[in-house]
XYZ file of C-alpha atoms in Angstrom:
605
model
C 0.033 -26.368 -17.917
C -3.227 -27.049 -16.493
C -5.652 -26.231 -14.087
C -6.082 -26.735 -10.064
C -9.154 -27.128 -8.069
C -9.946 -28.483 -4.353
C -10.562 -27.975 -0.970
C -10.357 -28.791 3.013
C -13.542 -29.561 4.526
C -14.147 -27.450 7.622
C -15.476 -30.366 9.282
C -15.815 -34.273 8.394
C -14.784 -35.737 5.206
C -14.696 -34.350 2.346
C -17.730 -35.424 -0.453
C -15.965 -36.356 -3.403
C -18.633 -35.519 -5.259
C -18.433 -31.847 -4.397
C -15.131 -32.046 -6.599
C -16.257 -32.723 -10.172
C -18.519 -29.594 -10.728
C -15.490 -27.747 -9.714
C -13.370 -29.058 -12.150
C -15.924 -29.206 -14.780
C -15.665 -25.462 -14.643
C -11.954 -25.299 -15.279
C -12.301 -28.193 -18.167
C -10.975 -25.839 -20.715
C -7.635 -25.344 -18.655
C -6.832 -29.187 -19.237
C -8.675 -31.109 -22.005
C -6.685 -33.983 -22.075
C -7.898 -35.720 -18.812
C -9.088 -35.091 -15.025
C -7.733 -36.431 -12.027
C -8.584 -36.341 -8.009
C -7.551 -37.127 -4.839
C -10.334 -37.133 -1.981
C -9.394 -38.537 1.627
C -10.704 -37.390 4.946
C -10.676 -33.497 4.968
C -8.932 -32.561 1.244
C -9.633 -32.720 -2.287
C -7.609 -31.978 -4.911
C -8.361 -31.532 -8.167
C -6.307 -31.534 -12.265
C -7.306 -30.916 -16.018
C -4.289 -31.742 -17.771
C -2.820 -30.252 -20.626
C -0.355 -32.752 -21.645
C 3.092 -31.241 -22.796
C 6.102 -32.957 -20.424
C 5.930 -36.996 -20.261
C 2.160 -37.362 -21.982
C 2.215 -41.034 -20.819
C 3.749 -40.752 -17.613
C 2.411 -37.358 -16.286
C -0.651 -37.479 -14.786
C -1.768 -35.751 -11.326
C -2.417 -35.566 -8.765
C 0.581 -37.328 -8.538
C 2.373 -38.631 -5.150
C 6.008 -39.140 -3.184
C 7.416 -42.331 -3.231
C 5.974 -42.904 0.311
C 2.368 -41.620 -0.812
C 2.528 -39.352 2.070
C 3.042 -36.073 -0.107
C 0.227 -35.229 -2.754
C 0.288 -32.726 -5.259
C -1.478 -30.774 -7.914
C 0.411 -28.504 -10.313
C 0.083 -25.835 -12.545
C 2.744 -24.368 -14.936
C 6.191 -25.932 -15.906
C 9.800 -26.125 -14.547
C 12.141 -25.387 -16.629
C 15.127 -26.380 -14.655
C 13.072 -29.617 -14.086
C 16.265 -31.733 -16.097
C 18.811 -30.096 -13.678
C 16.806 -30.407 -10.349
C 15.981 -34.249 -11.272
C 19.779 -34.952 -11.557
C 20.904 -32.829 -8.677
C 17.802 -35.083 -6.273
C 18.589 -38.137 -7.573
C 22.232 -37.919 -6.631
C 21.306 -36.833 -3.270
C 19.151 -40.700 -3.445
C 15.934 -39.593 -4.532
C 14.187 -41.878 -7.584
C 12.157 -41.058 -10.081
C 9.116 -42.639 -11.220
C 8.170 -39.988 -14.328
C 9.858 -37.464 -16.860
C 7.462 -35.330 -15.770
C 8.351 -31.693 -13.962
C 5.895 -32.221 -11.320
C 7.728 -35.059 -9.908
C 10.717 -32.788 -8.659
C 8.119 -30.758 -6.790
C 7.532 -33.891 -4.363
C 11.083 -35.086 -3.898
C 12.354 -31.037 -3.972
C 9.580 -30.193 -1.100
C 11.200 -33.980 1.021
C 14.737 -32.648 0.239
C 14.267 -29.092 0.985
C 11.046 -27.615 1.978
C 10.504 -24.452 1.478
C 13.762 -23.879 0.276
C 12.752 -24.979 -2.605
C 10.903 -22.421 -4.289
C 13.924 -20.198 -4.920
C 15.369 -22.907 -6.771
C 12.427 -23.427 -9.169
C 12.934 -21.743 -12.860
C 9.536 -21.676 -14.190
C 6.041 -20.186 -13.891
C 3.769 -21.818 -11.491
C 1.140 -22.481 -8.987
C 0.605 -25.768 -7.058
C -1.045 -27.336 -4.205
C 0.802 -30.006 -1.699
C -0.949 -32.188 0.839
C 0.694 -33.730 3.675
C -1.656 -36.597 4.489
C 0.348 -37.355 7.613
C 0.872 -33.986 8.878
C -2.673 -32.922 7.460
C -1.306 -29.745 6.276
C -2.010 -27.673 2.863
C 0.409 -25.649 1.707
C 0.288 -23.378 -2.152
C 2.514 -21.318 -3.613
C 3.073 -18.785 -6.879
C 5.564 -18.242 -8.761
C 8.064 -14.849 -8.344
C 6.153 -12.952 -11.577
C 2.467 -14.334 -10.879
C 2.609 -15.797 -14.517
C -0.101 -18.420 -12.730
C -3.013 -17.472 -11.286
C -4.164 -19.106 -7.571
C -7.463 -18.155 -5.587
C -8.316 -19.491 -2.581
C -11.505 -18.466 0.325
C -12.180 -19.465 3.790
C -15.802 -20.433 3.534
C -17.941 -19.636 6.667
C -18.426 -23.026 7.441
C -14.393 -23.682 7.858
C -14.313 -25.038 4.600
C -10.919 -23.501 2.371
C -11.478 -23.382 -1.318
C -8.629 -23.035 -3.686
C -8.321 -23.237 -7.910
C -6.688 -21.688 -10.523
C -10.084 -19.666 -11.706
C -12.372 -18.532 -9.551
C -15.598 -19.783 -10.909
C -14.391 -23.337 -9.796
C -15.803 -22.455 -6.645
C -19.142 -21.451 -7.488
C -20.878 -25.047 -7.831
C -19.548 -26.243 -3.527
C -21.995 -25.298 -1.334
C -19.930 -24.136 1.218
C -19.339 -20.933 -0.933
C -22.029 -17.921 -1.061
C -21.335 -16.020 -4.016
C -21.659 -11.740 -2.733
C -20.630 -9.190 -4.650
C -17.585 -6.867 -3.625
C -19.020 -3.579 -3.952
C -15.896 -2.297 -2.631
C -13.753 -3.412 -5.487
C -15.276 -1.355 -8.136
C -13.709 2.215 -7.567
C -10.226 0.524 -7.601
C -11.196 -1.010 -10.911
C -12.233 2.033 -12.222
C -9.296 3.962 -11.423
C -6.978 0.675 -12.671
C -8.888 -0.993 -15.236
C -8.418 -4.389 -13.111
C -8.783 -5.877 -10.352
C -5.931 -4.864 -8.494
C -4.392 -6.064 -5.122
C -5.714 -9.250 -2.796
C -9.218 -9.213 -3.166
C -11.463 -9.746 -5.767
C -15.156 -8.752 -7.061
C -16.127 -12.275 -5.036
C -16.745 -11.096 -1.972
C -14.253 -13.690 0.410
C -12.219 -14.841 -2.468
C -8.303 -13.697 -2.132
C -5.646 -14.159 -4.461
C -2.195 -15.696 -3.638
C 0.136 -12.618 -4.171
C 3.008 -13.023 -6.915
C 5.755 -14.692 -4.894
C 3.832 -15.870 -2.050
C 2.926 -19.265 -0.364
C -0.159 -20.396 1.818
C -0.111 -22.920 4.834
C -3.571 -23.964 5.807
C -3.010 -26.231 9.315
C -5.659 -26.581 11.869
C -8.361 -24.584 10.801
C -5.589 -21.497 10.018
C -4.488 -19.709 7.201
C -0.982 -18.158 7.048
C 0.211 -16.767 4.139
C 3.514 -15.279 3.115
C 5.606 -14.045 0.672
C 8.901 -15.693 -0.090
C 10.559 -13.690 -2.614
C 10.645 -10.342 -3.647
C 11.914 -9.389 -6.999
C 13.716 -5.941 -6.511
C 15.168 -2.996 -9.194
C 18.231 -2.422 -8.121
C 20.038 -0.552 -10.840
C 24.006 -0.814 -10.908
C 26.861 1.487 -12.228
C 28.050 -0.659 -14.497
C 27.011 -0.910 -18.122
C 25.510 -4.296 -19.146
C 26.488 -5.276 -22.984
C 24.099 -5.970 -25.810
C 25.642 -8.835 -26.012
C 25.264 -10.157 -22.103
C 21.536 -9.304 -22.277
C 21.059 -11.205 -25.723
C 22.532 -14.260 -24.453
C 20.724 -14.490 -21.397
C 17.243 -14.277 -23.338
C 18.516 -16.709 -25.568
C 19.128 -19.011 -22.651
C 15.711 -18.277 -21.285
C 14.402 -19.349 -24.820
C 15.556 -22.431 -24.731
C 14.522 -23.144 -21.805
C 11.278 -22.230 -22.745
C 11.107 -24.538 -24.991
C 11.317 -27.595 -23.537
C 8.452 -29.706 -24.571
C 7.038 -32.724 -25.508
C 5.016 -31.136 -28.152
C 5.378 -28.444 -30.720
C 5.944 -24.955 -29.549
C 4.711 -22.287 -31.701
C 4.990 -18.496 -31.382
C 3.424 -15.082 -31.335
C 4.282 -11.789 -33.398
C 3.085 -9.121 -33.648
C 5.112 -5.970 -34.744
C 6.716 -4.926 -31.862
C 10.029 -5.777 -30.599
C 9.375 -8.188 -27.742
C 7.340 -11.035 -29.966
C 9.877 -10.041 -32.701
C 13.116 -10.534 -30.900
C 11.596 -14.155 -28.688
C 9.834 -15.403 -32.281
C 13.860 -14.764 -33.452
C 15.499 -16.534 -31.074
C 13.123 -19.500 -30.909
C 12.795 -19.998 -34.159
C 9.590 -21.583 -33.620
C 8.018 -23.654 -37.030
C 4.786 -21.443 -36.932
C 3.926 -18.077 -35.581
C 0.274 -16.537 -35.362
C -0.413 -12.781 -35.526
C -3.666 -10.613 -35.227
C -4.890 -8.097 -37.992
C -7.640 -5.684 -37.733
C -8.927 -4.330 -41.305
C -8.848 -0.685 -40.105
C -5.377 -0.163 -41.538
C -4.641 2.279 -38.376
C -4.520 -0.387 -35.922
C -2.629 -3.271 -38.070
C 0.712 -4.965 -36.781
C 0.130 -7.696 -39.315
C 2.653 -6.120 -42.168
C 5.901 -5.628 -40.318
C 5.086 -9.117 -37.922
C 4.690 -10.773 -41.692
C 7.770 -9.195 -43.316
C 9.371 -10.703 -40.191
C 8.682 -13.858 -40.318
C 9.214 -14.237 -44.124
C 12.932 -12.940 -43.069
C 13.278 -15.932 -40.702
C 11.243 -18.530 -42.966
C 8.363 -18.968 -40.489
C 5.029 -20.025 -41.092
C 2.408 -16.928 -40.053
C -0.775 -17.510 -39.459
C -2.711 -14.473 -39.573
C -5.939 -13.881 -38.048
C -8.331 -11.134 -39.185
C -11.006 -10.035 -36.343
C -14.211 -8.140 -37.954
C -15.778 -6.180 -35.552
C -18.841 -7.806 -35.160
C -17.497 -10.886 -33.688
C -15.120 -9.168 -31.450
C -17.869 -7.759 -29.826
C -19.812 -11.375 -29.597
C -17.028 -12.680 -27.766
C -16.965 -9.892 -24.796
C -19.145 -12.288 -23.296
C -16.881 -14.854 -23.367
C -13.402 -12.632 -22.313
C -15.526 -11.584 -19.317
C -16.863 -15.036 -18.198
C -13.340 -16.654 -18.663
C -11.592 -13.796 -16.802
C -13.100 -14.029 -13.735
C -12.836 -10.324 -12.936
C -13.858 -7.551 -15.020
C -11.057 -6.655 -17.351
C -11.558 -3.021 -19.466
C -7.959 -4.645 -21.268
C -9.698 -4.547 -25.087
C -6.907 -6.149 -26.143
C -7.827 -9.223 -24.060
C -10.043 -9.933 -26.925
C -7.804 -9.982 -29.627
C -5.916 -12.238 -27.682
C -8.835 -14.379 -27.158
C -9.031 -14.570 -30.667
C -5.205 -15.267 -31.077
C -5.009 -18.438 -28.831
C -7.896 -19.962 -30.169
C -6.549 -19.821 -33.818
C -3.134 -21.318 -32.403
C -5.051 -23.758 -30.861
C -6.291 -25.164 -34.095
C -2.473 -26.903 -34.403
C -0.417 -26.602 -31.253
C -0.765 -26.273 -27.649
C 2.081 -24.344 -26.660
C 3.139 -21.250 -27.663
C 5.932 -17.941 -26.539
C 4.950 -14.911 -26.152
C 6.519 -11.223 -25.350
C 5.024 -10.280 -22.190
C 7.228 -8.719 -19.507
C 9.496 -7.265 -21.600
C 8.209 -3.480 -20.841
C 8.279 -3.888 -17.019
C 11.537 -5.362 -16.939
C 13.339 -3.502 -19.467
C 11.445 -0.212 -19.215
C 9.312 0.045 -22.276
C 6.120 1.813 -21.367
C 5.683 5.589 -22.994
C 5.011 6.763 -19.191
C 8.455 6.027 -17.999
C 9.804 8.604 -20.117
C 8.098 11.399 -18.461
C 10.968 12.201 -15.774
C 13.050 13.227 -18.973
C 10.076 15.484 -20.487
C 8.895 18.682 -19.461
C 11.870 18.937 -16.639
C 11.313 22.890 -16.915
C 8.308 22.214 -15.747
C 9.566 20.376 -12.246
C 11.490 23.425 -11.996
C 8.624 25.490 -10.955
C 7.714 26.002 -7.405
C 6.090 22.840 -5.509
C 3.090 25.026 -4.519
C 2.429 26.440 -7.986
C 2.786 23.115 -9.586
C 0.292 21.726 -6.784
C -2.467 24.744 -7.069
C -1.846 23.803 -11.174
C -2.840 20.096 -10.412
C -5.343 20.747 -8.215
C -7.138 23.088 -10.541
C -6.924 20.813 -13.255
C -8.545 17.993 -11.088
C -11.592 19.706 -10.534
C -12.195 19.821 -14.747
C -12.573 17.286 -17.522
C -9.803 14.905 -18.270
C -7.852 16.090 -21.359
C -4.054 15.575 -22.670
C -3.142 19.214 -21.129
C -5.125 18.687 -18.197
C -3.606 15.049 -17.273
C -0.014 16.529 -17.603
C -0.982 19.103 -14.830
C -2.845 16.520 -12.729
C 0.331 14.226 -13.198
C 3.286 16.698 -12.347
C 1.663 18.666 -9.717
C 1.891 15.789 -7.304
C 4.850 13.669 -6.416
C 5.675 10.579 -8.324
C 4.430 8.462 -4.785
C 1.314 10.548 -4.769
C 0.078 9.677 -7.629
C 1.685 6.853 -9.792
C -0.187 3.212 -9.978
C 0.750 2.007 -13.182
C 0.861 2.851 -16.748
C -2.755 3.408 -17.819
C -4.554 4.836 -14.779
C -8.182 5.580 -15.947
C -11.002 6.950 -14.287
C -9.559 9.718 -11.998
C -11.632 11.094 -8.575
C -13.700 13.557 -10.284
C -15.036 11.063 -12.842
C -15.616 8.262 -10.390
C -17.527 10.848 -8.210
C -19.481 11.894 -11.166
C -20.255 8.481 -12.721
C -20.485 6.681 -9.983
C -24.613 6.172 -7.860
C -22.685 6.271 -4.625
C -18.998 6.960 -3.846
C -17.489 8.069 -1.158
C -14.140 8.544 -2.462
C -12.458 6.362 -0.412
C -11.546 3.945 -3.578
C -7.957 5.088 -4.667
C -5.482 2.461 -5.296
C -2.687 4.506 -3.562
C -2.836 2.261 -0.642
C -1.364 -0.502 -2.874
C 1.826 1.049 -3.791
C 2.978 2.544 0.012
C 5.476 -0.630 0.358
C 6.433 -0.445 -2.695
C 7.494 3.519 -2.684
C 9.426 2.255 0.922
C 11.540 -0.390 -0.773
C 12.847 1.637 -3.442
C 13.377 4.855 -1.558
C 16.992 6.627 -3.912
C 16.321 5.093 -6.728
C 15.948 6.589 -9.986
C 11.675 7.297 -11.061
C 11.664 4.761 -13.720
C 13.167 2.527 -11.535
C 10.769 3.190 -9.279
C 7.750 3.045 -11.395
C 8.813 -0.366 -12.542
C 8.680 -1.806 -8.999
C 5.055 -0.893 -9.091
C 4.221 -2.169 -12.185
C 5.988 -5.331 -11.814
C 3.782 -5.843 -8.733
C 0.280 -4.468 -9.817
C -0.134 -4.101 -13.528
C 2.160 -7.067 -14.771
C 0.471 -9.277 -12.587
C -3.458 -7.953 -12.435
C -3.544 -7.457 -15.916
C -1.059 -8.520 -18.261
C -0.073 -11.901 -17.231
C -3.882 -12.523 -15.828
C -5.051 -12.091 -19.261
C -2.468 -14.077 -20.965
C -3.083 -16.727 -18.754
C -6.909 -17.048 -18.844
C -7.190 -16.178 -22.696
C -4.814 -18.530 -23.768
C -6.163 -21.674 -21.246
C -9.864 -20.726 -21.984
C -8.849 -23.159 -25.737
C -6.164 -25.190 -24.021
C -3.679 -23.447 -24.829
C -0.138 -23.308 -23.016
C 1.323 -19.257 -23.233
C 5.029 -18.942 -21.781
C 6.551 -16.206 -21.375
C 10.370 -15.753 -21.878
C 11.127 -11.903 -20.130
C 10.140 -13.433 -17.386
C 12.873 -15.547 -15.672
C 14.543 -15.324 -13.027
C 17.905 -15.627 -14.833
C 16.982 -12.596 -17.123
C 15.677 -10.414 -14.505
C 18.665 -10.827 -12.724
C 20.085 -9.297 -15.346
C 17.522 -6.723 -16.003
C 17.446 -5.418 -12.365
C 20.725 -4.432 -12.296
C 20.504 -2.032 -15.716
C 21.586 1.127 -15.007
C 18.590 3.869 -15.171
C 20.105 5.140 -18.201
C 20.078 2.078 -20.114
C 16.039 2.129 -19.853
C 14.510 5.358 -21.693
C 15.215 9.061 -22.185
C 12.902 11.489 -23.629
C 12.316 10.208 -27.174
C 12.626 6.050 -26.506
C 12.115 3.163 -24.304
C 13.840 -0.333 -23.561
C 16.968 1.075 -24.837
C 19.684 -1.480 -24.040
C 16.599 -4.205 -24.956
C 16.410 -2.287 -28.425
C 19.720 -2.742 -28.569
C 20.183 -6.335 -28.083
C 17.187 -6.796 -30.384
C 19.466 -5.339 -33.125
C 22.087 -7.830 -33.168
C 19.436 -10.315 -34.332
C 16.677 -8.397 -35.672
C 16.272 -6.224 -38.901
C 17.121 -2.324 -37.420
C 13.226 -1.104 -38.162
C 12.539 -4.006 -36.048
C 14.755 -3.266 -33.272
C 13.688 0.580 -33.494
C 9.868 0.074 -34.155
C 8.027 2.112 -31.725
C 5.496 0.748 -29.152
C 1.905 0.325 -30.025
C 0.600 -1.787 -27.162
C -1.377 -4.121 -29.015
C -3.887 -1.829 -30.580
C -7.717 -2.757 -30.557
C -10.324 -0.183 -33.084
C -12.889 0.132 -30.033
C -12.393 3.806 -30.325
C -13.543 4.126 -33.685
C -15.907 1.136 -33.304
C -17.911 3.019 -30.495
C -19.129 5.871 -33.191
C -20.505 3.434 -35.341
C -23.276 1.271 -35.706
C -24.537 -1.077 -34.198
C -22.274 -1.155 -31.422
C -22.720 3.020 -30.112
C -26.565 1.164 -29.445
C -24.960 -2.090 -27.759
C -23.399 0.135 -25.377
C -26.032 1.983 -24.714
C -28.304 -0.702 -24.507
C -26.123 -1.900 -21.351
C -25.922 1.843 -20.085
C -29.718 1.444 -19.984
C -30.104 -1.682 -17.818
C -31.171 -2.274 -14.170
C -27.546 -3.108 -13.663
C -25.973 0.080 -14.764
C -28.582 2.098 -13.001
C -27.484 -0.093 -9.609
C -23.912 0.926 -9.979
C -23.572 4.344 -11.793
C -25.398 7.316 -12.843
C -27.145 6.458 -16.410
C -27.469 10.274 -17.090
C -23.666 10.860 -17.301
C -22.558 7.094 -18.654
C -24.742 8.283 -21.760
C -23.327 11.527 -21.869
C -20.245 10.447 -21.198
C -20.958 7.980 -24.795
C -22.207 10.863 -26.506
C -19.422 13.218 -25.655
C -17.119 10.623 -27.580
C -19.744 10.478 -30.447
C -18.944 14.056 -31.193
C -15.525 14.322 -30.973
C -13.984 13.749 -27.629
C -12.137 10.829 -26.528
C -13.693 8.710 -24.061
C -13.920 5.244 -25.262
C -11.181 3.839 -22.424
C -13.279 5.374 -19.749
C -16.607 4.135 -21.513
C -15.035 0.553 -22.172
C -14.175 0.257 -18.715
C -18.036 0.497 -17.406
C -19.499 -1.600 -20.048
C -16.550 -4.051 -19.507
C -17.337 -4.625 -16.188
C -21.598 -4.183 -16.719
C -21.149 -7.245 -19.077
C -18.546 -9.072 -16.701
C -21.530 -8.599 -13.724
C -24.272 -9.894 -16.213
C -22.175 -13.400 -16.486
C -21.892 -14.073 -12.744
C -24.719 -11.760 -11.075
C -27.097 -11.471 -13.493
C -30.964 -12.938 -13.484
């Protein structure tokens, strides 16, 4: 695990002193040393994190012939396999390290070798003969990778995207355009980003950069494709505990997280890591930390709890915003902010339970096709005129459910927590034309799974958008912003096989989610466990936002020139005061002052 930073010159050689203030920003990703290549056009860039072959790993790191040079984020897990299977084909190795089988895989196979690769990743080869750049992401998008043609010809790529603001090829603009799609997601969601220029490599895709052209293309596709057959407790169980153990490969302790749920509970089981760290609020409404305890005394773990007092959870929003990049309204990127920087006090890996909800079908939306069906029943145009009506009001539990099942499931699904909908970006927002709906994202999607069953459906989209712009974005900057390694178990290859072909029954009904997970959970976990309903990671910024001082922090940043450049001040304040009296608009009101204190860190005077 580290972090990646370089670029092609768009003409000459490359200065090689354009390449340290780029990977001074990313220093956090890899404390335990820096390393560069820079000859004629390209530069590349590592921090190391040290946790496969400390000695013997370094990067950038080179084929036998020096011809091939790479940089490498993430790990290969089948690294041990692939080694063995090139070196009988008369490859030889000069490291243990899992980078190495990158090189020799890419001489042995090219791009063929990417659906080979068991792991989380993102990594950039140079071909010093062939002059050639080529990147690529893993299937999930566990690893981040940004990359902008500069308008000098100059391609910029690195793991975060404030590498690039110190090279002087890059002008820093603001994407204006990005900000209703936020609003509506919470995120940044799709291939462009609030940096005007800067793209993100796509989940699953790879990038060729060869005479002054970028090509980019996906090269898997991870597809839902739910059988007749029943799969056994016992079948998914054993390929999780597979997964776990290959997670756990290291050179270096591996630690855990738990919280209450059942997707840290049943990974934390099956690792059986020595230590496991969990997050408590003291607002006894929003604390895991009892049942994640009682769990850990049952399987004789160490569990380090963290308490977060509301004051500094608010200092550090800063921070979360800087280190994200984009604006993220995700509170509960702060708590885990908090969480990897206590784990990083002793260890440098640790497994976590994201994934689990896409994959297995955990989230509380997916078991709307199984609520309410009287209400489908109705006549098309009468549940339209219903929807439409609603739209034109105030958000509210009754009047989402008629915004939601008037429309189709294409017409309006994005992902599990859509926010702001068009009549409160049109009312917030200083200028909007309402052309910023994130319905363009998922038309591919809807194609591709065309007769299969709703939650089926709505898992294709949220293994694509949210998963990717959200949860595993977070869990990846959050945890490297202390050096910290998070890997995530759901999400193998090996185990989504397995998951894509549960039948739609298997995934929720009316009263619970991730049933066959649940399930499997059982046969190692305590039943309350197994059965313990989803909470989501609950952050107190609800109740937090009626109380002093931080109602007047918000405001404060409601008042500046910033907010008055973006939104209508008049309604963000009465928007803050409606929640002070009752209603329930802290999501909505987290969401603008998210992204107001994200645009103070990289726009601000």
């Amino acid at each position: 695990m580290c972090g990646i930073a370089g670029f092609i010159a768009g003409c000459g050689a490359a200065d090689a002193r354009l390449l340290a203030p780029m990977l001074a920003r990313i220093a956090h990703r890899g404390p335990d040393g820096q390393g560069s290549f820079v000859e004629g056009p390209a530069a590349l860039g590592h921090c190391r994190l040290a946790i496969i072959d400390p000695d013997g790993g370094a990067q950038p790191l080179y084929s036998e012939d020096e011809n091939l040079v790479i940089v490498f984020n993430g790990e290969i897990y089948n690294y041990r396999a692939l080694t063995a299977e090139l070196t009988a084909l008369g490859h030889t190795f000069a490291t243990r390290t899992d980078t190495e089988v990158l090189l020799h895989g890419w001489e042995q196979w090219g791009r063929e070798l990417l659906p080979r690769l068991r792991g989380m990743f993102a990594f950039a080869l140079w071909d010093r003969r062939a002059g050639t750049l080529f990147c690529a992401r893993d299937m999930f998008g566990i690893k981040p990778l940004y990359y902008c043609r500069c308008a000098d010809g100059t391609l910029l790529f690195a793991s975060e995207i404030k590498a690039f603001l110190d090279h002087p090829s890059f002008e820093k603009r603001f994407n204006a355009a990005q900000l209703p799609l936020y609003l509506s997601c919470q995120y940044s969601p799709g291939r462009d980003t609030f940096f005007a220029g800067v793209e993100k490599l796509l989940p699953g895709h790879f990038l060729e950069f060869s005479e002054g052209i970028v090509r980019t293309a996906r090269w898997v596709q991870p597809l839902f494709l739910p059988g007749e057959a029943s799969i056994s407790p016992a079948e998914i169980e054993a390929v999780l505990r597979g997964s776990v153990e290959a997670h756990k490969i290291a050179d270096v302790e591996v630690a855990g997280f738990l919280s209450g749920g059942v997707d840290s509970g049943l990974i934390t089981a099956l690792a059986r890591p020595a230590r496991s760290y969990t997050i408590r609020y003291a607002e006894p409404r929003y604390d895991e930390s009892l049942p994640a305890r009682a769990l850990a005394r049952s399987l004789g773990l160490r569990n380090h709890l963290r308490c977060i007092s509301p004051g500094e959870f608010w200092d550090a929003v800063p921070a979360v915003q800087y280190h994200m990049d984009e604006p993220l309204a995700d509170a509960a990127a702060v708590a885990l902010y908090f969480l990897n920087r206590e784990a990083a006090r002793d260890v440098k890996v640790v497994l976590s339970g994201e994934g689990a909800d896409e994959l297995f079908g955990g989230y509380n939306i997916y078991r709307d096709p199984f609520t309410m069906q009287w209400y489908d029943r109705l006549p098309p145009w009468l549940r339209g005129a219903l929807g439409t009506a609603a739209g034109l009001v105030p958000p509210g539990p009754g009047i989402n459910f008629l915004m939601r099942r008037g429309v189709s499931l294409e017409e309006r699904y994005f992902g599990p927590t859509a926010l702001l909908n068009e009549w409160e970006k049109r009312r917030l927002l200083a200028d909007y034309a309402g052309d910023g709906s994130p319905l363009y994202l998922t038309e591919a999607l809807w194609d591709m799974t065309e007769g299969l069953d709703p939650v089926s459906r709505m898992q294709q989209i949220d293994l694509n958008l949210w998963l990717a712009g959200d949860i595993l974005l977070k869990a990846d900057k959050m945890s490297m912003a202390h050096g910290v390694e998070l890997r995530v178990p759901f999400l193998d290859k090996e185990v989504f096989a397995v998951a894509a072909a549960l039948p739609a029954a298997a995934k929720a009904d009316a009263r619970q989610t991730k049933l066959a997970l649940r399930q499997a959970a059982a046969r190692v976990l305590p039943p309350a466990a197994a059965a313990r309903k989803k909470l989501g990671f609950p952050v107190p910024v609800r109740d937090w936002l009626r109380q002093e001082p931080y109602t007047s922090r918000v405001r404060a940043v409601f008042s500046r020139p910033a907010a008055g450049a973006f939104f209508n001040p008049r309604a963000l304040h009465s928007m803050l005061n409606r929640h002070l009296h009752g209603g329930d608009c802290w999501r909505q009101i987290w969401c603008v002052y998210s992204f107001l204190v994200w645009y103070e860190q990289f726009f601000g005077a």
